[in-house]
Amino acid sequence: RGISILRTLYSTITETGPSQSLVWFAPDTPKTSVYVPLDHRAASGVSWTFSKGNHQEFDRTAAWWAFGFVNNWMQLNYEGMSEQDVYPMMKEWQDNIDAEWGEARQLDPKLIKDWQMHLQEQLAASWWRLADRLVWKYNDMSTTTPNITDRSDGYPEWYAKMIGYSQDVHPIWVQPVPRPDATLPGYVASTVVLPRAWDESAEQWVDWA
């Protein structure tokens, strides 16, 4: 089953061995999160911001809410936010963490604990800044940058075409078509036949198109 979905609370990657046990922890959805190391020698090295979070109370002191907010706001313009903002920041943080951990893992357990907690607090603060930036950058179905104000982020032409968009003011009832428009981007011709309905009484698929 998929683990990187909107309702994912957190994910872990575990490293075990005779000399060291380590858990990489990422709040919220893995696809838009960053993994931080939790070393067994610094078991209490979890910052206050990484140890709280309640579904029923939006809390700016909780790292989990920072990642959850960003992931939810991205649904307004996932392509734009992922490519321009979130993914580059994820890569930068993950690369830095991987590089720093190579040295930090050699430290005394007390120093590892301090490093872990400082890292978590810095990451959470950075993600809240990202969240704030996404709010003003992607607002009212438009994009604002230092050089552009309120650039409309309309639906792509292929999508408007697919749902039958036109200048007609009457309601449009979208229905299946025998064959998709082959000019749509990414179109791949079907190689199998699938049924359209399930007959409960006969307990079989019907209306094979």
GROMACS .gro file of N, CA, C and O in nm, residues 5-11 25-29 32-33 47-72 120 123-125 127-128:
model
  184
    5ILE      N    1   0.089   0.946   0.128
    5ILE     CA    2  -0.042   0.998   0.095
    5ILE      C    3  -0.073   1.113   0.190
    5ILE      O    4  -0.005   1.133   0.290
    6LEU      N    5  -0.177   1.190   0.160
    6LEU     CA    6  -0.207   1.310   0.238
    6LEU      C    7  -0.222   1.282   0.387
    6LEU      O    8  -0.182   1.362   0.471
    7ARG      N    9  -0.282   1.169   0.422
    7ARG     CA   10  -0.309   1.143   0.562
    7ARG      C   11  -0.195   1.072   0.636
    7ARG      O   12  -0.210   1.034   0.753
    8THR      N   13  -0.081   1.053   0.569
    8THR     CA   14   0.034   0.994   0.638
    8THR      C   15   0.079   1.086   0.751
    8THR      O   16   0.100   1.204   0.731
    9LEU      N   17   0.094   1.032   0.871
    9LEU     CA   18   0.133   1.112   0.987
    9LEU      C   19   0.284   1.130   0.996
    9LEU      O   20   0.333   1.237   1.030
   10TYR      N   21   0.359   1.024   0.967
   10TYR     CA   22   0.505   1.030   0.969
   10TYR      C   23   0.558   0.903   0.903
   10TYR      O   24   0.483   0.808   0.877
   11SER      N   25   0.686   0.901   0.874
   11SER     CA   26   0.749   0.781   0.819
   11SER      C   27   0.887   0.765   0.880
   11SER      O   28   0.948   0.863   0.925
   25PHE      N   29   1.368   0.988   1.070
   25PHE     CA   30   1.229   1.024   1.095
   25PHE      C   31   1.188   1.144   1.011
   25PHE      O   32   1.261   1.243   1.002
   26ALA      N   33   1.071   1.133   0.947
   26ALA     CA   34   1.018   1.245   0.866
   26ALA      C   35   0.874   1.272   0.908
   26ALA      O   36   0.790   1.182   0.903
   27PRO      N   37   0.842   1.395   0.949
   27PRO     CA   38   0.704   1.428   0.985
   27PRO      C   39   0.615   1.434   0.861
   27PRO      O   40   0.659   1.470   0.753
   28ASP      N   41   0.490   1.398   0.880
   28ASP     CA   42   0.387   1.409   0.776
   28ASP      C   43   0.423   1.324   0.654
   28ASP      O   44   0.486   1.220   0.666
   29THR      N   45   0.385   1.369   0.535
   29THR     CA   46   0.396   1.289   0.413
   29THR      C   47   0.540   1.282   0.362
   29THR      O   48   0.603   1.387   0.341
   32THR      N   49   0.691   1.510   0.073
   32THR     CA   50   0.718   1.653   0.092
   32THR      C   51   0.784   1.680   0.227
   32THR      O   52   0.768   1.788   0.284
   33SER      N   53   0.859   1.583   0.277
   33SER     CA   54   0.921   1.598   0.408
   33SER      C   55   1.072   1.580   0.400
   33SER      O   56   1.128   1.557   0.293
   47SER      N   57   1.373   1.728   2.000
   47SER     CA   58   1.335   1.864   2.036
   47SER      C   59   1.186   1.873   2.067
   47SER      O   60   1.105   1.794   2.018
   48TRP      N   61   1.148   1.974   2.145
   48TRP     CA   62   1.007   1.997   2.179
   48TRP      C   63   0.921   2.014   2.055
   48TRP      O   64   0.807   1.970   2.051
   49THR      N   65   0.976   2.075   1.949
   49THR     CA   66   0.896   2.098   1.829
   49THR      C   67   0.869   1.970   1.752
   49THR      O   68   0.774   1.962   1.675
   50PHE      N   69   0.953   1.868   1.771
   50PHE     CA   70   0.934   1.740   1.705
   50PHE      C   71   0.857   1.640   1.793
   50PHE      O   72   0.837   1.527   1.753
   51SER      N   73   0.818   1.682   1.912
   51SER     CA   74   0.753   1.588   2.004
   51SER      C   75   0.607   1.624   2.032
   51SER      O   76   0.549   1.575   2.126
   52LYS      N   77   0.550   1.710   1.947
   52LYS     CA   78   0.411   1.751   1.970
   52LYS      C   79   0.338   1.763   1.837
   52LYS      O   80   0.398   1.761   1.731
   53GLY      N   81   0.205   1.776   1.847
   53GLY     CA   82   0.121   1.789   1.728
   53GLY      C   83  -0.014   1.725   1.752
   53GLY      O   84  -0.022   1.610   1.792
   54ASN      N   85  -0.120   1.802   1.730
   54ASN     CA   86  -0.256   1.756   1.756
   54ASN      C   87  -0.343   1.787   1.635
   54ASN      O   88  -0.346   1.902   1.588
   55HIS      N   89  -0.415   1.687   1.585
   55HIS     CA   90  -0.501   1.705   1.469
   55HIS      C   91  -0.606   1.815   1.490
   55HIS      O   92  -0.648   1.879   1.394
   56GLN      N   93  -0.646   1.834   1.612
   56GLN     CA   94  -0.758   1.924   1.640
   56GLN      C   95  -0.714   2.064   1.685
   56GLN      O   96  -0.797   2.143   1.729
   57GLU      N   97  -0.586   2.092   1.673
   57GLU     CA   98  -0.538   2.225   1.712
   57GLU      C   99  -0.417   2.265   1.627
   57GLU      O  100  -0.311   2.203   1.639
   58PHE      N  101  -0.436   2.365   1.543
   58PHE     CA  102  -0.326   2.414   1.460
   58PHE      C  103  -0.223   2.481   1.550
   58PHE      O  104  -0.254   2.573   1.624
   59ASP      N  105  -0.100   2.433   1.543
   59ASP     CA  106   0.003   2.476   1.639
   59ASP      C  107   0.131   2.512   1.566
   59ASP      O  108   0.200   2.426   1.511
   60ARG      N  109   0.166   2.640   1.568
   60ARG     CA  110   0.288   2.685   1.500
   60ARG      C  111   0.415   2.649   1.576
   60ARG      O  112   0.525   2.677   1.528
   61THR      N  113   0.403   2.589   1.691
   61THR     CA  114   0.522   2.543   1.761
   61THR      C  115   0.552   2.396   1.731
   61THR      O  116   0.652   2.343   1.780
   62ALA      N  117   0.468   2.332   1.650
   62ALA     CA  118   0.485   2.190   1.618
   62ALA      C  119   0.540   2.173   1.477
   62ALA      O  120   0.481   2.222   1.381
   63ALA      N  121   0.650   2.102   1.465
   63ALA     CA  122   0.710   2.077   1.333
   63ALA      C  123   0.613   1.999   1.245
   63ALA      O  124   0.607   2.021   1.123
   64TRP      N  125   0.539   1.906   1.305
   64TRP     CA  126   0.444   1.825   1.228
   64TRP      C  127   0.344   1.913   1.154
   64TRP      O  128   0.311   1.888   1.038
   65TRP      N  129   0.299   2.020   1.218
   65TRP     CA  130   0.205   2.110   1.152
   65TRP      C  131   0.272   2.190   1.040
   65TRP      O  132   0.209   2.226   0.941
   66ALA      N  133   0.398   2.222   1.054
   66ALA     CA  134   0.469   2.294   0.948
   66ALA      C  135   0.470   2.211   0.820
   66ALA      O  136   0.436   2.259   0.711
   67PHE      N  137   0.507   2.084   0.832
   67PHE     CA  138   0.512   1.997   0.715
   67PHE      C  139   0.372   1.964   0.665
   67PHE      O  140   0.349   1.955   0.544
   68GLY      N  141   0.277   1.948   0.757
   68GLY     CA  142   0.140   1.921   0.717
   68GLY      C  143   0.078   2.038   0.643
   68GLY      O  144   0.007   2.020   0.543
   69PHE      N  145   0.104   2.159   0.689
   69PHE     CA  146   0.050   2.277   0.623
   69PHE      C  147   0.105   2.292   0.483
   69PHE      O  148   0.032   2.317   0.388
   70VAL      N  149   0.236   2.279   0.470
   70VAL     CA  150   0.299   2.292   0.338
   70VAL      C  151   0.241   2.190   0.241
   70VAL      O  152   0.205   2.222   0.127
   71ASN      N  153   0.230   2.065   0.285
   71ASN     CA  154   0.179   1.960   0.199
   71ASN      C  155   0.036   1.989   0.155
   71ASN      O  156  -0.002   1.965   0.039
   72ASN      N  157  -0.046   2.041   0.244
   72ASN     CA  158  -0.185   2.072   0.209
   72ASN      C  159  -0.194   2.194   0.118
   72ASN      O  160  -0.274   2.196   0.024
  120GLN      N  161   1.670   1.973   1.445
  120GLN     CA  162   1.524   1.965   1.438
  120GLN      C  163   1.460   2.103   1.451
  120GLN      O  164   1.365   2.136   1.378
  123LEU      N  165   1.527   2.306   1.130
  123LEU     CA  166   1.447   2.255   1.020
  123LEU      C  167   1.301   2.300   1.032
  123LEU      O  168   1.240   2.345   0.935
  124ALA      N  169   1.246   2.290   1.152
  124ALA     CA  170   1.107   2.331   1.174
  124ALA      C  171   1.090   2.480   1.145
  124ALA      O  172   0.994   2.521   1.078
  125ALA      N  173   1.182   2.563   1.194
  125ALA     CA  174   1.174   2.708   1.170
  125ALA      C  175   1.184   2.738   1.020
  125ALA      O  176   1.111   2.823   0.967
  127TRP      N  177   1.092   2.540   0.778
  127TRP     CA  178   0.970   2.495   0.709
  127TRP      C  179   0.853   2.590   0.734
  127TRP      O  180   0.768   2.608   0.647
  128TRP      N  181   0.850   2.654   0.850
  128TRP     CA  182   0.747   2.755   0.873
  128TRP      C  183   0.770   2.876   0.784
  128TRP      O  184   0.675   2.938   0.734
   0.00000   0.00000   0.00000
